[in-house]
Short mmCIF file of C-alpha atoms and ligand atoms in Angstrom, two decimals:
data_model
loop_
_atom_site.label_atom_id
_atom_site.label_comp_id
_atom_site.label_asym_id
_atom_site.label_seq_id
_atom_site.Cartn_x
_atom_site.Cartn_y
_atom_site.Cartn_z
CA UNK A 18 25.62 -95.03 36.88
CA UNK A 19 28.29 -97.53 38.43
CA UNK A 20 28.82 -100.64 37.25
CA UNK A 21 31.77 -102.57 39.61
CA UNK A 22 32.80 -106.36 38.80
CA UNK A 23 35.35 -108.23 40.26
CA UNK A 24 37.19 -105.50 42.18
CA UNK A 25 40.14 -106.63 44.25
CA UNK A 26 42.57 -104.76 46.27
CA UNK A 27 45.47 -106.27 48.20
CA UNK A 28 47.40 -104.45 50.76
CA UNK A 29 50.11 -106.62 51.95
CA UNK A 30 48.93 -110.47 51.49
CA UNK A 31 44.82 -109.48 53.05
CA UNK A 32 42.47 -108.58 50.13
CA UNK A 33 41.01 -105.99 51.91
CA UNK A 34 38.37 -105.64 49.02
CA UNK A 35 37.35 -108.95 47.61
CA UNK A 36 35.72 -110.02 44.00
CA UNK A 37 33.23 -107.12 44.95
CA UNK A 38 30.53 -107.06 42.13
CA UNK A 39 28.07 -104.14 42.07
CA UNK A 40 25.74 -102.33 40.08
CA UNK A 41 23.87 -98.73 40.87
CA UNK A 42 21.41 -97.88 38.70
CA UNK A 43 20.38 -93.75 38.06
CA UNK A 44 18.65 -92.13 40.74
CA UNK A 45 19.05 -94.58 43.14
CA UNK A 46 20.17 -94.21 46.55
CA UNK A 47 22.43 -97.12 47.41
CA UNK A 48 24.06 -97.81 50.55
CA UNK A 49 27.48 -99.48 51.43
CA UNK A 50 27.53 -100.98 55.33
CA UNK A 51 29.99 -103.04 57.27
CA UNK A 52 31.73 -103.01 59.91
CA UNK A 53 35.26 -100.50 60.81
CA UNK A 54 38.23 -102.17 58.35
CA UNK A 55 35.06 -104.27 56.05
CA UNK A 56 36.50 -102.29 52.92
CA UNK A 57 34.14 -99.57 52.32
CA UNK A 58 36.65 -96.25 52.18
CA UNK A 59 39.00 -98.56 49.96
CA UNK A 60 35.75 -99.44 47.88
CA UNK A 61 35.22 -95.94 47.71
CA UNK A 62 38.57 -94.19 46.57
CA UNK A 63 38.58 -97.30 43.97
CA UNK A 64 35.46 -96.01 42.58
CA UNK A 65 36.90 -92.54 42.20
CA UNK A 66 40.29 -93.83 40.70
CA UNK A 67 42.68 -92.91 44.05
CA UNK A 68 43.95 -96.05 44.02
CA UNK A 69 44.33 -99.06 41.67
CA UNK A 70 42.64 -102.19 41.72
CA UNK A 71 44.43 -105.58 41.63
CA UNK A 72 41.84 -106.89 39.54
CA UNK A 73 38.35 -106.27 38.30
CA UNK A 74 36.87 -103.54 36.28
CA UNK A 75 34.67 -100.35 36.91
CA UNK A 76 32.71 -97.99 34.96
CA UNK A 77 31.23 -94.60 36.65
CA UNK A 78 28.62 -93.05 34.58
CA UNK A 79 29.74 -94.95 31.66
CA UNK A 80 33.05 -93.84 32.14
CA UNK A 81 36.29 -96.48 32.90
CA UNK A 82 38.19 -95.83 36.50
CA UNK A 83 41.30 -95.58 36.62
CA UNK A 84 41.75 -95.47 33.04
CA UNK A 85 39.77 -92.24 32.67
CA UNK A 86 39.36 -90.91 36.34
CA UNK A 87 39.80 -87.12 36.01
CA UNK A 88 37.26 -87.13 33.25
CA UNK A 89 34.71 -89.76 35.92
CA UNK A 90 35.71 -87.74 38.57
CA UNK A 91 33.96 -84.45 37.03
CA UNK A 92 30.28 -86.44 37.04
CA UNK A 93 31.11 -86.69 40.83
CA UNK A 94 30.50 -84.93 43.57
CA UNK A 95 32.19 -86.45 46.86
CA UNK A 96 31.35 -85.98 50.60
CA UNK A 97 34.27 -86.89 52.70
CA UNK A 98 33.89 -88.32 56.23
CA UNK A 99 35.74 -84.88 57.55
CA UNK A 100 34.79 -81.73 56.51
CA UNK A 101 37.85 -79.94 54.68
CA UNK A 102 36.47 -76.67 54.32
CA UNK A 103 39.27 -74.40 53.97
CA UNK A 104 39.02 -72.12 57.48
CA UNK A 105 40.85 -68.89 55.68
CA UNK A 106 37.55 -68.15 53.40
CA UNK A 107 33.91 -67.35 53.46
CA UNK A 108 31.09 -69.32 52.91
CA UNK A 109 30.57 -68.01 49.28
CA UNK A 110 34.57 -68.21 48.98
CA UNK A 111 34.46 -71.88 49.77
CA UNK A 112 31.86 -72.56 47.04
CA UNK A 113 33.91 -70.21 44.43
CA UNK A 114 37.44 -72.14 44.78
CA UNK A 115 35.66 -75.52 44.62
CA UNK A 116 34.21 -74.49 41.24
CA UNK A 117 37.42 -73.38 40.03
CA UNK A 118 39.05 -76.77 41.25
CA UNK A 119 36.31 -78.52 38.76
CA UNK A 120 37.82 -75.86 35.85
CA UNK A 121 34.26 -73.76 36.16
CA UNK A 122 34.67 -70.08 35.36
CA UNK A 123 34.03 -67.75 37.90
CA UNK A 124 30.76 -66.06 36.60
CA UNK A 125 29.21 -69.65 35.81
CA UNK A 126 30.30 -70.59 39.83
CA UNK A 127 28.71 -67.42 41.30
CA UNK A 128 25.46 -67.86 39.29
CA UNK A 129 25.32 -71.00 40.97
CA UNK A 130 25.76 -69.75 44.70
CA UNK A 131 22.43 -68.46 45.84
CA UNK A 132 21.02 -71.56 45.10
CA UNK A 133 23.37 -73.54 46.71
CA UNK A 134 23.35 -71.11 49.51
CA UNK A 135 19.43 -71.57 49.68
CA UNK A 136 19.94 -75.25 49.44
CA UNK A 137 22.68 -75.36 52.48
CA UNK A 138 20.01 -73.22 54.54
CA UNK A 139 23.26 -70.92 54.41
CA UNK A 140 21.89 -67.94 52.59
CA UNK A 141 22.43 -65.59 55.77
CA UNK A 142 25.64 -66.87 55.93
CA UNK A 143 27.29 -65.99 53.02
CA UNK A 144 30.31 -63.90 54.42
CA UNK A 145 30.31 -66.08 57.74
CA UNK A 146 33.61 -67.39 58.26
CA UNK A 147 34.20 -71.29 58.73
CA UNK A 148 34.94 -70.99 62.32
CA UNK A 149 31.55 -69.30 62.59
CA UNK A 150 29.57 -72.35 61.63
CA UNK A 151 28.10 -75.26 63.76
CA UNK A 152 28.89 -78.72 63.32
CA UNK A 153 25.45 -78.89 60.74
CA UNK A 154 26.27 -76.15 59.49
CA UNK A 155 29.76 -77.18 57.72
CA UNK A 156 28.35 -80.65 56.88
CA UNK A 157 25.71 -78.82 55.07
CA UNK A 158 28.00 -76.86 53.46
CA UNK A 159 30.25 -80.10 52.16
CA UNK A 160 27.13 -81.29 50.82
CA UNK A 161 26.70 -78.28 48.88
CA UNK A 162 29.98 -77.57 47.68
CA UNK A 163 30.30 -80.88 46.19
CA UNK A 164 27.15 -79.84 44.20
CA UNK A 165 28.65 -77.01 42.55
CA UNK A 166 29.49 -78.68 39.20
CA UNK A 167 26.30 -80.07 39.27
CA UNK A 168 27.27 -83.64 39.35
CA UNK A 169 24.93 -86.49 38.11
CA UNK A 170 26.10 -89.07 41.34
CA UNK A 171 26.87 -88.22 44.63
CA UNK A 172 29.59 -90.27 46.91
CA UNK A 173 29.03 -89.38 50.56
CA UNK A 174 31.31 -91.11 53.48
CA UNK A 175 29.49 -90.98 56.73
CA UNK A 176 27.61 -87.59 56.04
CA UNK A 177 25.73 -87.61 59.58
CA UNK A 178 28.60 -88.83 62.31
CA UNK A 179 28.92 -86.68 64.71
CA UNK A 180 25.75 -84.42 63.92
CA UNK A 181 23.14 -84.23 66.64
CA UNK A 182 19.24 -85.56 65.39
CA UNK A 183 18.48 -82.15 64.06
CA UNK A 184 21.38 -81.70 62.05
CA UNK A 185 20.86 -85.51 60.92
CA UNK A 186 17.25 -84.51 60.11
CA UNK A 187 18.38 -81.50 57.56
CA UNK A 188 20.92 -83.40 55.90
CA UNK A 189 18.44 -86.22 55.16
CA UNK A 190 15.97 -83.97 53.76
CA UNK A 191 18.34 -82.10 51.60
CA UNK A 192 19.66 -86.10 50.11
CA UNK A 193 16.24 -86.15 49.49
CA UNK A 194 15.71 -83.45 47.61
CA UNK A 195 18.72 -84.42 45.43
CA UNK A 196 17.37 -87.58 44.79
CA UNK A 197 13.83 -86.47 43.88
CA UNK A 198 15.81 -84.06 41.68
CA UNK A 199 16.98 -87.18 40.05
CA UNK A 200 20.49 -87.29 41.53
CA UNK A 201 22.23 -90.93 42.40
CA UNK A 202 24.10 -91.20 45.78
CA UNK A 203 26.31 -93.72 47.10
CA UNK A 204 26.30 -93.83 50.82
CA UNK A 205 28.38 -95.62 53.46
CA UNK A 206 27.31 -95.18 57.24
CA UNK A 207 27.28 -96.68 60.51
CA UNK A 208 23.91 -95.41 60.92
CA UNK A 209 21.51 -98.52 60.58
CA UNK A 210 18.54 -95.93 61.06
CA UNK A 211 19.86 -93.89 57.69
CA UNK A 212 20.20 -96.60 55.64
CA UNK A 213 17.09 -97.95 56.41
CA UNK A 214 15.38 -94.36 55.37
CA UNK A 215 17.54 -93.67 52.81
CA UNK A 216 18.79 -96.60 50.72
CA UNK A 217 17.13 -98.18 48.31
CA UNK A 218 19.26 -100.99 47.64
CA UNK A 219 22.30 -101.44 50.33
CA UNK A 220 25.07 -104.14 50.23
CA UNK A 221 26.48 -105.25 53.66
CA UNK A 222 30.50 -105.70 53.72
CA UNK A 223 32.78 -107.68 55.71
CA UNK A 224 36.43 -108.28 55.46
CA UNK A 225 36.24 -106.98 51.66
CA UNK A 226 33.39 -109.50 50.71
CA UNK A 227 29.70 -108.76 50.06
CA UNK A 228 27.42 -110.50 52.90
CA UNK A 229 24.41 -109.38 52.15
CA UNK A 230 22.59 -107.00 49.39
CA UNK A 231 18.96 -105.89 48.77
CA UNK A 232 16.36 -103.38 49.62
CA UNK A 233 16.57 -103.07 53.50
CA UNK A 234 13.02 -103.90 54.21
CA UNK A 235 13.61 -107.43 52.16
CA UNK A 236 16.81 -107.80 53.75
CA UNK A 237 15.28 -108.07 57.12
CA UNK A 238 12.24 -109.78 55.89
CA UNK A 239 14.72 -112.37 54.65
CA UNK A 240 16.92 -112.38 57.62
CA UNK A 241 15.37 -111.25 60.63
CA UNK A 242 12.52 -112.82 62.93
CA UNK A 243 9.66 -110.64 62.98
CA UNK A 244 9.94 -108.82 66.53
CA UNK A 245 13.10 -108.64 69.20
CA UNK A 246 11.91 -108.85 73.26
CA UNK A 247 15.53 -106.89 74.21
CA UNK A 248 15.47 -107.58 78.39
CA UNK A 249 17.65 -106.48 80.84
CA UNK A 250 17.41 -106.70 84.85
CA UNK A 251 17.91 -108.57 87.63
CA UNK A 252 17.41 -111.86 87.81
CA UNK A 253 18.49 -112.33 83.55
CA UNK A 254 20.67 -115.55 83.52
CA UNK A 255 17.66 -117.93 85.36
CA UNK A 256 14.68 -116.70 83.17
CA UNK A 257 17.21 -117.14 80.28
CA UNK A 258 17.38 -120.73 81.33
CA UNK A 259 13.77 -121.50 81.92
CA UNK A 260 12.38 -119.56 79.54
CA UNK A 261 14.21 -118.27 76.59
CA UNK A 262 14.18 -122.03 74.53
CA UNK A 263 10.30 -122.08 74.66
CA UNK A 264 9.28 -118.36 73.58
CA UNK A 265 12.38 -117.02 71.64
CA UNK A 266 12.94 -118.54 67.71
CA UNK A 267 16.31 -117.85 68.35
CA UNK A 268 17.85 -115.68 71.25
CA UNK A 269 21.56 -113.76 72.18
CA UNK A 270 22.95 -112.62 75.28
CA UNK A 271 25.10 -109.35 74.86
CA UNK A 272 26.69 -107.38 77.68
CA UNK A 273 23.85 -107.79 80.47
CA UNK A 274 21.21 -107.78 77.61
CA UNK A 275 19.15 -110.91 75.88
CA UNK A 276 17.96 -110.26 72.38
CA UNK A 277 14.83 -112.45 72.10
CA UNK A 278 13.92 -112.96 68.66
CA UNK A 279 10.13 -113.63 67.53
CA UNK A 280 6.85 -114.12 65.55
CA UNK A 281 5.03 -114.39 68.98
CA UNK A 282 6.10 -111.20 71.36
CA UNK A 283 3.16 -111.65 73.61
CA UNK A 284 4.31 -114.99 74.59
CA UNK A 285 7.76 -113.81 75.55
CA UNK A 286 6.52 -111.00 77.14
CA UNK A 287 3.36 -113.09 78.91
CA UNK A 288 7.04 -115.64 80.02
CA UNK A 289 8.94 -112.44 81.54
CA UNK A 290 5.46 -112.10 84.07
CA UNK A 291 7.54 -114.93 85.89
CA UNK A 292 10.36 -112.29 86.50
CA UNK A 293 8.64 -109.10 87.71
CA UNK A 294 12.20 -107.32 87.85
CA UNK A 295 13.29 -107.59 84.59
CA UNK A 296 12.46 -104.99 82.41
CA UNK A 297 11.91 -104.98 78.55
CA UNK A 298 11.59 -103.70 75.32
CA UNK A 299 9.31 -104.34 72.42
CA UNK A 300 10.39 -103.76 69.19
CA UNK A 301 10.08 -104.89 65.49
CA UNK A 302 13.60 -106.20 63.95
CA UNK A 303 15.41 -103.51 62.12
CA UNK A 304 18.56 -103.61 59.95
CA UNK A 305 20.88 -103.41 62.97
CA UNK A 306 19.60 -106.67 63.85
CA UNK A 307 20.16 -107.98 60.15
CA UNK A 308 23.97 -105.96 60.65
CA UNK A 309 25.02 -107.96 63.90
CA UNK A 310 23.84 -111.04 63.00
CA UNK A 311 25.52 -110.86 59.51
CA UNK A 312 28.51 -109.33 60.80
CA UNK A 313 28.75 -110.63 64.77
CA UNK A 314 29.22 -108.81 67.62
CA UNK A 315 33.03 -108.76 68.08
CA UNK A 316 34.21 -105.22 68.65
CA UNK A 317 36.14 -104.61 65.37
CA UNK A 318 39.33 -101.98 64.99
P1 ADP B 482 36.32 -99.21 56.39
O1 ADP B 482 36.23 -97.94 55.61
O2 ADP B 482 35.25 -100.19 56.05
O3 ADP B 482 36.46 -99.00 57.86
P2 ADP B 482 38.91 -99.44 55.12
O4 ADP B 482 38.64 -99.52 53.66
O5 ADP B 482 39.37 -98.11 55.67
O6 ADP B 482 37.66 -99.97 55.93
O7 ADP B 482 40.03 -100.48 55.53
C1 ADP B 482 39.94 -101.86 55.23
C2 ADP B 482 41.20 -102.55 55.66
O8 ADP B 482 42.28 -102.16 54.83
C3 ADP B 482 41.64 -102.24 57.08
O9 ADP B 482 42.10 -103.42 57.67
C4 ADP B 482 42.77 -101.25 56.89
O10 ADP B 482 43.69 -101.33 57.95
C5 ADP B 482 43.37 -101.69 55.57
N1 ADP B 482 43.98 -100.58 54.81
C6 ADP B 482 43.33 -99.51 54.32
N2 ADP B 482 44.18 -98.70 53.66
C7 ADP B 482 45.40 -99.28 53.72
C8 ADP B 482 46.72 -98.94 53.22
N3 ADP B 482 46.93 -97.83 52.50
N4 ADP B 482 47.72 -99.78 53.50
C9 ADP B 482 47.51 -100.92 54.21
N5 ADP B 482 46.31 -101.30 54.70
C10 ADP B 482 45.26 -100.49 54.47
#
C-alpha cells in the first residue's frame, strides 16, 4: 500500500527527513514514533503530496506522490492531530460536505451515514451540533468522516492525545474493526502503550532518520533487558552505589528515579531489602523503554 525510498526533505540546511526507506504492506497497521521535531508530520504530508521531497520516491496504493496526489489522495482517508470539524453544521452535515469534498454525490454520501453514524457510536447524535460533543466524541467523528469515501489506507496523526482511557479505549476498538475489515493504517503517536497494541510493524524516528523498525514485541526482545526494577525513595544515591553494578545489567538515573534493568528482578529486589525506605516497581520492559533508550532522555522542542 506504501512503498517510500529514499525520501529527503530539507528545510533550510537540516534534513529534517533523511534517506527514509519504508514499506507498508495491505492491512497492516504500521506505526511511525519519535520524538517532537524527529520528522514524522513532515513524513506524513510527504506521503499525501503537501509538500515536495528533495529526493526519493513514493508510491501510495500503487499510485506516485506528488506526481499524482489528488488521484492518491482519494484512496486516503486522513486523521489530523486537531479535529477540524466545521462547528456551523450537524453531525450528519459534517459527514455530507466531506463526501462532497471527495466529489461523492449526495445520495451515495447519505446512504453511507447510518453506518458511519453506527460506527462513530454517534447514531443518537445525528442533528447534535459540534459544540454539543465531548472530546471522544469529535475524535470519533474525525475517524469516521475520513471513512466516508471508503478509503483502502488510513493516515491518523495522534488519534488519542488528549482523550481520557475511555475515549482511548473506543477509538482503539473502532481501528480495530477497520483493520479486521481489511483496512491499512498508518499511525504516529506518543503513546508507547498504542503502538504496542496496535502496530504491527513500527519504525522509530529521530532527527529525520530511521533508528529502529520491527514488530514491537521483537523490538524490545532485541533491545530491551527482560524486566526494569524502577525505585524511588529516600536513601537512592547510596544503594545506587553499593548495589546497582551487581544486580542491574545495565541501570539509569532519571529525575529522582533509577531504572534498573534485568533478567534477574528478584535479585534486585532481594538488594533493595538493604534499603527498607525505598520503594519500587516491578515491571517487564515495554517499548517506552526501547523509545528512551533509542532516542535519550533529553527533553526535545
Ligand atoms: P514531528 O512531527 O516529529 O514532531 P515535524 O515533522 O513537525 O516533527 O518537524 C521536524 C522538524 O522540521 C522540526 O525541527 C521542525 O521545526 C522542522 N519543520 C517542520 N516544518 C517546517 C517548515 N515548514 N519550515 C521549516 N522547518 C520546519
Amino acid at each position: 500500500m506504501l512503498k517510500v525510498r529514499g525520501l529527503t526533505k530539507r528545510y533550510g540546511d537540516t534534513d529534517v527527513v533523511h534517506g527514509l526507506d519504508l514499506t507498508v504492506r495491505r492491512g497492516e497497521c504500521f506505526g511511525l514514533l519519535g520524538p517532537n521535531g524527529a520528522g514524522k508530520t513532515t513524513t506524513l504530508r510527504l506521503l499525501l503530496g503537501l509538500i515536495e521531497p528533495d529526493s526519493g520516491s513514493i508510491e501510495l496504493a500503487g499510485i506516485a506522490v506528488p506526481q499524482h496526489a489528488r488521484e492518491a489522495r482519494m484512496k486516503v482517508g486522513v486523521v489530523p492531530q486537531l479535529d477540524n470539524l466545521d462547528p456551523d453544521f450537524s453531525v450528519r452535515e459534517n459527514l455530507l460536505a466531506y463526501g462532497r469534498y471527495f466529489g461523492m454525490d449526495k445520495a451515495a454520501i447519505a446512504a453511507r451515514v447510518p453506518e458511519l453514524l453506527e460506527f462513530a457510536g454517534l447514531a443518537s447524535k445525528a442533528d447534535a451540533q459540534i459544540a454539543q460533543l465531548s472530546g471522544g466524541m469529535k475524535r470519533r467523528l474525525t475517524l469516521a468522516r475520513a471513512l466516508v469515501h471508503d478509503p483502502d489506507i488510513l493516515f491518523l496523526d495522534e488519534p488519542t492525545t488528549g482523550l481520557d482511557p475511555q475515549a482511548r479505549h473506543l477509538i482503539w476498538q473502532g481501528l480495530r474493526r477497520l483493520l479486521n475489515a481489511g483496512k491499512t493504517i498508518v499511525l504516529t503517536t506518543h503513546f508507547m502503550d498504542e503502538a504496542e497494541r496496535l502496530a504491527d510493524r513500527l519504525v522509530i524516528l529521530d532527527h529525520g532518520r530511521v533508528v529502529a523498525e520491527g514488530a514491537p514485541r521483537a523490538l524490545i526482545e532485541s533491545h530491551i533487558e527482560p524486566a526494569v526494577v524502577e525505585v524511588y525513595g529516600e536513601g537512592l544515591e547510596t544503594w545506587t552505589r553499593d548495589y546497582a553494578d551487581q544486580v542491574c545489567l545495565r541501570f539509569e538515573t532519571i529525575g529522582e528515579t533509577l531504572f534498573c534493568y534485568t533478567d534477574n528482578a528478584a535479585r534486585a529486589i532481594d538488594a533493595l531489602k538493604q534499603a527498607p525506605a525505598l520503594r519500587y516497581l516491578h515491571r517487564p520492559s515495554s517499548l517506552e523503554d526501547v523509545f528512551l533508550k533509542l532516542t535519550g532522555r533529553d527533553l526535545r522542542d
